Tab-separated table of C-alpha atoms in Angstrom:
chain	number	residue	atom	x	y	z
A	1	MET	CA	72.976	113.761	115.975
A	2	LYS	CA	71.562	117.078	117.200
A	3	LEU	CA	73.022	116.344	120.636
A	4	TRP	CA	76.419	115.587	119.043
A	5	GLY	CA	76.227	118.876	117.177
A	6	ARG	CA	75.516	120.835	120.358
A	7	ILE	CA	78.392	119.096	122.145
A	8	LEU	CA	80.865	119.855	119.384
A	9	TRP	CA	79.631	123.430	119.019
A	10	THR	CA	80.249	124.015	122.704
A	11	LEU	CA	83.692	122.445	122.533
A	12	LEU	CA	84.727	124.370	119.434
A	13	SER	CA	83.341	127.612	120.777
A	14	GLY	CA	84.935	129.524	123.577
A	15	PRO	CA	86.006	133.075	124.282
A	16	ARG	CA	86.603	133.644	120.537
A	17	GLY	CA	83.512	131.787	119.372
A	18	ARG	CA	83.401	129.309	116.514
A	19	THR	CA	85.652	131.395	114.289
A	20	GLY	CA	88.490	130.701	116.683
A	21	ALA	CA	88.201	126.949	116.238
A	22	SER	CA	91.111	126.694	113.828
A	23	GLN	CA	93.378	127.676	116.696
A	24	GLY	CA	92.043	124.794	118.771
A	25	TRP	CA	89.596	124.833	121.609
A	26	SER	CA	90.413	124.848	125.284
A	27	PHE	CA	90.534	121.719	127.372
A	28	ASN	CA	88.632	123.720	129.982
A	29	SER	CA	85.569	123.184	127.790
A	30	TRP	CA	85.670	119.522	128.754
A	31	LYS	CA	85.595	120.374	132.435
A	32	LEU	CA	82.460	122.426	131.899
A	33	HIS	CA	80.778	119.477	130.222
A	34	SER	CA	82.226	116.516	132.101
A	35	SER	CA	78.758	115.006	132.302
A	36	LEU	CA	78.876	114.583	128.522
A	37	THR	CA	82.233	112.813	128.468
A	38	GLY	CA	80.693	109.358	128.608
A	39	LEU	CA	78.857	110.050	125.365
A	40	LEU	CA	82.054	110.636	123.402
A	41	SER	CA	83.248	107.399	121.836
A	42	ALA	CA	86.011	106.930	119.269
A	43	THR	CA	83.470	106.437	116.495
A	44	GLY	CA	81.530	109.521	117.519
A	45	VAL	CA	84.614	111.714	117.758
A	46	VAL	CA	85.804	110.538	114.351
A	47	SER	CA	82.414	111.427	112.846
A	48	GLN	CA	82.329	114.846	114.419
A	49	TRP	CA	85.906	115.799	113.531
A	50	THR	CA	85.255	114.551	110.017
A	51	GLN	CA	82.359	116.996	109.821
A	52	VAL	CA	84.513	119.839	111.138
A	53	PHE	CA	87.316	119.067	108.688
A	54	GLU	CA	84.873	118.884	105.786
A	55	GLU	CA	83.344	122.215	106.735
A	56	ARG	CA	86.805	123.791	106.850
A	57	GLY	CA	87.848	122.290	103.512
A	58	ILE	CA	90.464	119.935	104.978
A	59	PRO	CA	91.362	117.209	102.445
A	60	GLU	CA	90.854	113.553	103.376
A	61	ALA	CA	88.684	114.597	106.303
A	62	ARG	CA	87.629	111.143	107.501
A	63	GLU	CA	91.053	109.599	106.986
A	64	SER	CA	92.635	112.429	108.971
A	65	SER	CA	90.163	111.969	111.835
A	66	GLU	CA	90.609	108.208	111.905
A	67	TYR	CA	94.393	108.334	111.905
A	68	ILE	CA	94.476	110.876	114.728
A	69	VAL	CA	91.977	109.029	116.939
A	70	ALA	CA	93.682	105.690	116.278
A	71	HIS	CA	97.062	107.209	117.145
A	72	VAL	CA	95.779	108.497	120.480
A	73	LEU	CA	94.367	105.046	121.219
A	74	GLY	CA	97.670	103.362	120.395
A	75	ALA	CA	96.888	101.911	116.971
A	76	LYS	CA	98.186	102.518	113.453
A	77	THR	CA	94.746	102.688	111.837
A	78	PHE	CA	91.186	103.027	113.054
A	79	GLN	CA	90.286	99.731	111.428
A	80	SER	CA	92.980	97.935	113.447
A	81	LEU	CA	91.454	99.016	116.758
A	82	LYS	CA	89.717	96.334	118.769
A	83	PRO	CA	85.967	96.649	118.052
A	84	GLU	CA	85.177	97.297	121.697
A	85	LEU	CA	87.298	100.461	121.573
A	86	TRP	CA	85.135	101.941	118.822
A	87	THR	CA	82.247	102.557	121.226
A	88	LYS	CA	84.075	102.755	124.544
A	89	PRO	CA	83.829	106.247	126.090
A	90	LEU	CA	87.045	108.226	125.728
A	91	THR	CA	88.723	109.751	128.745
A	92	PRO	CA	89.161	113.515	129.138
A	93	LYS	CA	92.911	113.088	128.590
A	94	GLN	CA	92.335	111.221	125.325
A	95	LEU	CA	89.850	113.832	124.184
A	96	GLN	CA	92.293	116.619	124.981
A	97	CYS	CA	95.036	114.900	122.991
A	98	ILE	CA	92.723	114.375	120.010
A	99	GLN	CA	91.692	118.019	120.160
A	100	GLU	CA	95.306	119.194	120.176
A	101	LEU	CA	96.262	117.017	117.211
A	102	CYS	CA	93.145	117.945	115.254
A	103	SER	CA	93.848	121.634	115.799
A	104	HIS	CA	97.133	121.108	113.928
A	105	ARG	CA	95.233	119.456	111.087
A	106	LEU	CA	92.949	122.486	110.937
A	107	GLN	CA	96.122	124.451	110.240
A	108	ARG	CA	96.695	122.105	107.250
A	109	MET	CA	99.639	120.324	108.838
A	110	PRO	CA	100.075	116.910	107.172
A	111	VAL	CA	98.905	113.959	109.223
A	112	GLN	CA	102.383	112.393	108.965
A	113	TYR	CA	103.906	115.334	110.841
A	114	ILE	CA	101.049	115.435	113.352
A	115	LEU	CA	101.527	111.780	114.275
A	116	GLY	CA	105.312	112.059	114.130
A	117	GLU	CA	105.675	108.766	112.292
A	118	TRP	CA	104.497	107.003	109.152
A	119	ASP	CA	104.770	103.540	107.635
A	120	PHE	CA	106.646	102.955	104.402
A	121	GLN	CA	107.177	99.473	102.988
A	122	GLY	CA	106.245	98.048	106.379
A	123	LEU	CA	108.783	100.187	108.245
A	124	SER	CA	107.722	102.720	110.872
A	125	LEU	CA	109.665	105.901	110.160
A	126	LYS	CA	109.887	109.019	112.268
A	127	MET	CA	108.557	112.105	110.474
A	128	VAL	CA	109.434	115.703	111.311
A	129	PRO	CA	108.924	118.885	109.312
A	130	PRO	CA	110.265	120.087	106.970
A	131	VAL	CA	111.779	116.789	105.794
A	132	PHE	CA	109.990	115.459	102.710
A	133	ILE	CA	107.198	112.968	103.411
A	134	PRO	CA	107.514	109.761	101.342
A	135	ARG	CA	104.548	109.169	99.042
A	136	PRO	CA	102.811	105.874	98.251
A	137	GLU	CA	104.103	106.017	94.667
A	138	THR	CA	107.661	105.795	95.919
A	139	GLU	CA	106.928	102.385	97.380
A	140	GLU	CA	106.452	101.240	93.788
A	141	LEU	CA	109.927	102.552	92.944
A	142	VAL	CA	111.377	100.449	95.762
A	143	GLU	CA	109.473	97.390	94.562
A	144	TRP	CA	110.799	97.850	91.027
A	145	VAL	CA	114.377	98.071	92.287
A	146	LEU	CA	113.891	94.948	94.401
A	147	GLY	CA	112.491	93.097	91.418
A	148	GLU	CA	115.405	94.074	89.189
A	149	VAL	CA	117.955	93.031	91.798
A	150	ALA	CA	116.237	89.660	92.191
A	151	GLN	CA	116.257	89.029	88.450
A	152	ARG	CA	119.968	89.615	87.925
A	153	PRO	CA	121.927	88.454	90.984
A	154	PRO	CA	125.181	87.712	89.129
A	155	ALA	CA	125.471	91.268	87.797
A	156	VAL	CA	124.822	93.048	91.050
A	157	GLY	CA	126.881	92.990	94.195
A	158	ALA	CA	129.830	90.717	93.615
A	159	GLN	CA	130.357	90.532	97.378
A	160	GLY	CA	126.869	89.222	98.073
A	161	GLY	CA	124.610	92.222	97.740
A	162	PRO	CA	124.407	95.482	95.828
A	163	LEU	CA	126.066	98.705	96.873
A	164	ILE	CA	123.382	101.366	96.414
A	165	LEU	CA	123.657	105.139	96.273
A	166	GLU	CA	120.526	107.073	97.174
A	167	VAL	CA	120.511	110.743	96.196
A	168	GLY	CA	118.223	112.867	98.360
A	169	CYS	CA	117.548	110.487	101.228
A	170	GLY	CA	115.021	112.647	103.102
A	171	SER	CA	113.633	110.494	105.925
A	172	GLY	CA	115.595	107.469	104.706
A	173	ALA	CA	112.486	105.730	103.369
A	174	ILE	CA	114.000	104.351	100.157
A	175	ALA	CA	117.428	103.503	101.558
A	176	LEU	CA	116.140	101.782	104.674
A	177	SER	CA	113.463	99.849	102.781
A	178	LEU	CA	116.099	98.465	100.429
A	179	LEU	CA	118.415	97.603	103.315
A	180	SER	CA	115.640	95.816	105.195
A	181	GLN	CA	114.696	93.669	102.187
A	182	LEU	CA	118.188	93.078	100.800
A	183	PRO	CA	120.015	91.713	103.868
A	184	GLU	CA	123.458	91.745	102.249
A	185	SER	CA	123.143	95.156	100.615
A	186	ARG	CA	124.887	98.357	101.643
A	187	VAL	CA	123.730	101.921	101.054
A	188	ILE	CA	125.372	105.306	100.712
A	189	ALA	CA	122.689	107.928	101.370
A	190	VAL	CA	123.292	111.597	100.603
A	191	ASP	CA	121.267	114.764	101.111
A	192	LYS	CA	122.206	118.428	101.121
A	193	GLU	CA	119.880	119.262	104.022
A	194	GLU	CA	121.119	118.608	107.537
A	195	ALA	CA	117.577	117.947	108.785
A	196	ALA	CA	117.246	115.087	106.285
A	197	VAL	CA	120.666	113.651	107.098
A	198	SER	CA	119.827	113.722	110.803
A	199	LEU	CA	116.404	112.106	110.325
A	200	THR	CA	117.773	109.328	108.089
A	201	ARG	CA	120.428	108.613	110.697
A	202	GLU	CA	117.811	108.483	113.476
A	203	ASN	CA	115.512	106.197	111.480
A	204	ALA	CA	118.418	103.890	110.637
A	205	GLN	CA	119.183	103.567	114.332
A	206	ARG	CA	115.522	103.001	115.215
A	207	LEU	CA	115.445	100.133	112.715
A	208	GLN	CA	118.916	98.863	113.691
A	209	LEU	CA	120.189	99.268	110.136
A	210	GLN	CA	122.901	101.815	110.915
A	211	ASP	CA	125.773	99.365	110.363
A	212	ARG	CA	125.037	98.987	106.646
A	213	ILE	CA	124.374	102.605	105.709
A	214	ARG	CA	126.745	105.523	105.309
A	215	ILE	CA	124.904	108.845	105.505
A	216	ILE	CA	126.710	111.817	104.004
A	217	PRO	CA	125.701	115.492	103.911
A	218	LEU	CA	126.327	116.289	100.258
A	219	ASP	CA	125.057	118.585	97.512
A	220	VAL	CA	125.106	116.685	94.217
A	221	THR	CA	125.204	119.958	92.312
A	222	SER	CA	128.614	120.840	93.768
A	223	GLU	CA	131.682	120.413	91.552
A	224	GLU	CA	133.588	118.270	94.048
A	225	CYS	CA	130.635	115.970	94.722
A	226	TRP	CA	131.857	112.964	92.722
A	227	THR	CA	135.343	113.121	94.259
A	228	ARG	CA	133.806	112.690	97.716
A	229	LEU	CA	131.768	109.693	96.600
A	230	LEU	CA	134.352	107.983	94.392
A	231	PRO	CA	136.279	106.349	97.271
A	232	TRP	CA	133.095	104.524	98.327
A	233	GLY	CA	132.354	103.096	94.879
A	234	PRO	CA	131.840	101.731	92.417
A	235	VAL	CA	128.130	101.434	93.142
A	236	ASP	CA	125.771	98.963	91.515
A	237	LEU	CA	122.648	101.096	91.685
A	238	VAL	CA	121.730	104.756	91.977
A	239	VAL	CA	118.211	105.330	93.267
A	240	SER	CA	116.515	108.678	93.736
A	241	ASN	CA	113.212	110.436	94.164
A	242	PRO	CA	114.697	113.833	93.336
A	243	PRO	CA	113.025	117.247	93.301
A	244	TYR	CA	111.150	117.054	90.006
A	245	ILE	CA	108.261	119.514	90.154
A	246	PHE	CA	108.322	122.136	87.390
A	247	HIS	CA	109.004	125.490	89.029
A	248	LYS	CA	105.847	127.032	87.565
A	249	ASP	CA	103.791	124.281	89.226
A	250	MET	CA	105.087	124.996	92.727
A	251	GLU	CA	102.461	127.667	93.369
A	252	GLU	CA	99.706	125.118	92.714
A	253	LEU	CA	100.770	122.816	95.553
A	254	ALA	CA	98.379	122.195	98.437
A	255	PRO	CA	98.928	124.123	101.688
A	256	GLU	CA	99.973	120.869	103.381
A	257	ILE	CA	102.969	120.798	101.043
A	258	CYS	CA	103.949	124.406	100.470
A	259	SER	CA	103.503	125.454	104.116
A	260	TYR	CA	105.292	122.558	105.791
A	261	GLU	CA	107.591	120.588	103.470
A	262	ASP	CA	110.987	121.841	102.347
A	263	PRO	CA	110.598	123.407	98.871
A	264	VAL	CA	114.188	122.392	98.096
A	265	ALA	CA	113.005	118.763	98.101
A	266	LEU	CA	110.257	119.582	95.595
A	267	ASP	CA	111.328	122.288	93.146
A	268	GLY	CA	113.173	120.778	90.185
A	269	GLY	CA	113.718	124.045	88.330
A	270	GLU	CA	112.181	125.337	85.121
A	271	GLU	CA	111.500	121.898	83.607
A	272	GLY	CA	111.900	119.868	86.797
A	273	MET	CA	115.184	118.512	85.454
A	274	ASP	CA	117.830	120.381	87.470
A	275	ILE	CA	118.718	117.610	89.925
A	276	ILE	CA	117.862	114.818	87.487
A	277	THR	CA	120.531	115.992	85.045
A	278	HIS	CA	123.079	116.346	87.843
A	279	ILE	CA	122.405	112.744	88.889
A	280	LEU	CA	122.717	111.503	85.323
A	281	THR	CA	125.963	113.424	84.846
A	282	LEU	CA	127.419	112.130	88.099
A	283	ALA	CA	126.311	108.504	87.837
A	284	PRO	CA	128.647	107.190	85.086
A	285	GLN	CA	131.667	108.100	87.194
A	286	LEU	CA	130.343	106.091	90.121
A	287	LEU	CA	128.478	103.166	88.559
A	288	SER	CA	129.987	99.748	88.016
A	289	ALA	CA	129.848	98.212	84.542
A	290	SER	CA	126.190	97.825	83.481
A	291	GLY	CA	125.096	99.635	86.630
A	292	SER	CA	121.601	101.122	86.781
A	293	ILE	CA	119.839	104.310	87.800
A	294	PHE	CA	116.240	104.243	89.025
A	295	LEU	CA	114.378	107.547	89.242
A	296	GLU	CA	110.946	108.794	90.205
A	297	VAL	CA	109.929	111.636	87.889
A	298	ASP	CA	107.111	113.789	86.547
A	299	PRO	CA	105.016	112.171	83.770
A	300	ARG	CA	106.464	114.739	81.348
A	301	HIS	CA	110.026	113.661	82.053
A	302	PRO	CA	110.507	110.364	80.203
A	303	GLU	CA	110.717	112.089	76.826
A	304	LEU	CA	112.741	114.978	78.237
A	305	VAL	CA	115.215	112.559	79.793
A	306	ARG	CA	115.413	110.458	76.637
A	307	SER	CA	116.150	113.547	74.557
A	308	TRP	CA	118.704	114.846	77.056
A	309	LEU	CA	120.559	111.509	77.133
A	310	GLN	CA	120.670	111.422	73.347
A	311	SER	CA	122.379	114.818	73.455
A	312	ARG	CA	124.998	113.439	75.878
A	313	PRO	CA	126.396	110.249	74.270
A	314	ASP	CA	129.587	110.741	76.290
A	315	LEU	CA	127.703	109.583	79.390
A	316	ARG	CA	127.023	106.140	77.862
A	317	LEU	CA	123.600	106.015	79.478
A	318	SER	CA	120.402	104.670	77.944
A	319	LEU	CA	116.797	104.911	79.069
A	320	VAL	CA	115.842	101.249	78.994
A	321	ALA	CA	112.444	101.212	80.725
A	322	VAL	CA	109.608	103.473	81.851
A	323	ARG	CA	106.901	102.426	84.298
A	324	GLU	CA	103.551	103.830	85.312
A	325	ASP	CA	102.460	104.412	88.886
A	326	PHE	CA	99.239	102.981	90.333
A	327	CYS	CA	97.309	105.903	88.815
A	328	GLY	CA	98.533	105.083	85.314
A	329	ARG	CA	100.948	108.025	85.076
A	330	LEU	CA	104.451	107.626	83.705
A	331	ARG	CA	106.437	107.888	86.919
A	332	PHE	CA	109.576	105.744	87.037
A	333	LEU	CA	112.674	105.484	84.869
A	334	HIS	CA	115.356	102.826	84.543
A	335	VAL	CA	118.541	104.184	83.010
A	336	GLN	CA	121.443	101.812	82.383
A	337	LYS	CA	125.139	102.322	81.840
A	338	SER	CA	126.530	100.718	78.716
A	339	ALA	CA	129.974	99.208	78.215
A	340	PRO	CA	132.691	101.568	76.867
């Protein structure tokens, strides 16, 4: 281990010394120590970068190291690598690539952006900043929607599959997951940010799902929003992971979030309800009879939403179910339209 430490110290040092490591170290360092290259295996590099990340306070240090090394070696995860690759010496080119990617992680760039792709519900999606990165919790939202659709086929999608509106499509994670698992479904995906619209369109094409999705640049807070969507309806389901963070909580976000992801996709206003209430106001005009809205929210929102809906009986919407996420926090809402 002392030898490993000396190797890494040399590589991380350079004209600026160790304090310059966060800017990345030069590939020329490898040329000066080419005799050591054979000692650097995938397992060893993961261990050493884990140590560096831990020393610099980088969250999920080992996971970050493993994902980066696996990516350079052509795998999704370190555990999925063939065992012989764990101890096989890495080439100078591989080491340079790992160094470059790890230098981005030292700048607190999320691993999803560093790798340029991420899996969601078994789909490989392209990821680019500043488009919102889908979280594991949101996979549970998708699973809930799929379960509800399966339980009530007669009420959803008279033409074979549901017509779904996703508000705030981001990378397309929710919309494309639903399309891939509901072969007869169709989706209208909207987002106010052009970067998100473009990325959803690219991911739909990558997954060959572009024929069943209509992607529209649209701000749901605009007055004419519903008139643009009305011709495409009525829709059976509205699904959204909207901006729901309380504004006062934005300053507490990790650097990975506040420095790289679009704050517009996160900040839900004073009580995190700004976009949620716009969706709930818009939905009755677009939903079919007994249509449903599925939302991902802050744990404080179920009661806020319930109270808000009670103050708006004209919308004919009822909060019919609340679900916890895998951490036991109230996270998902099912709101249903009632008959007139």
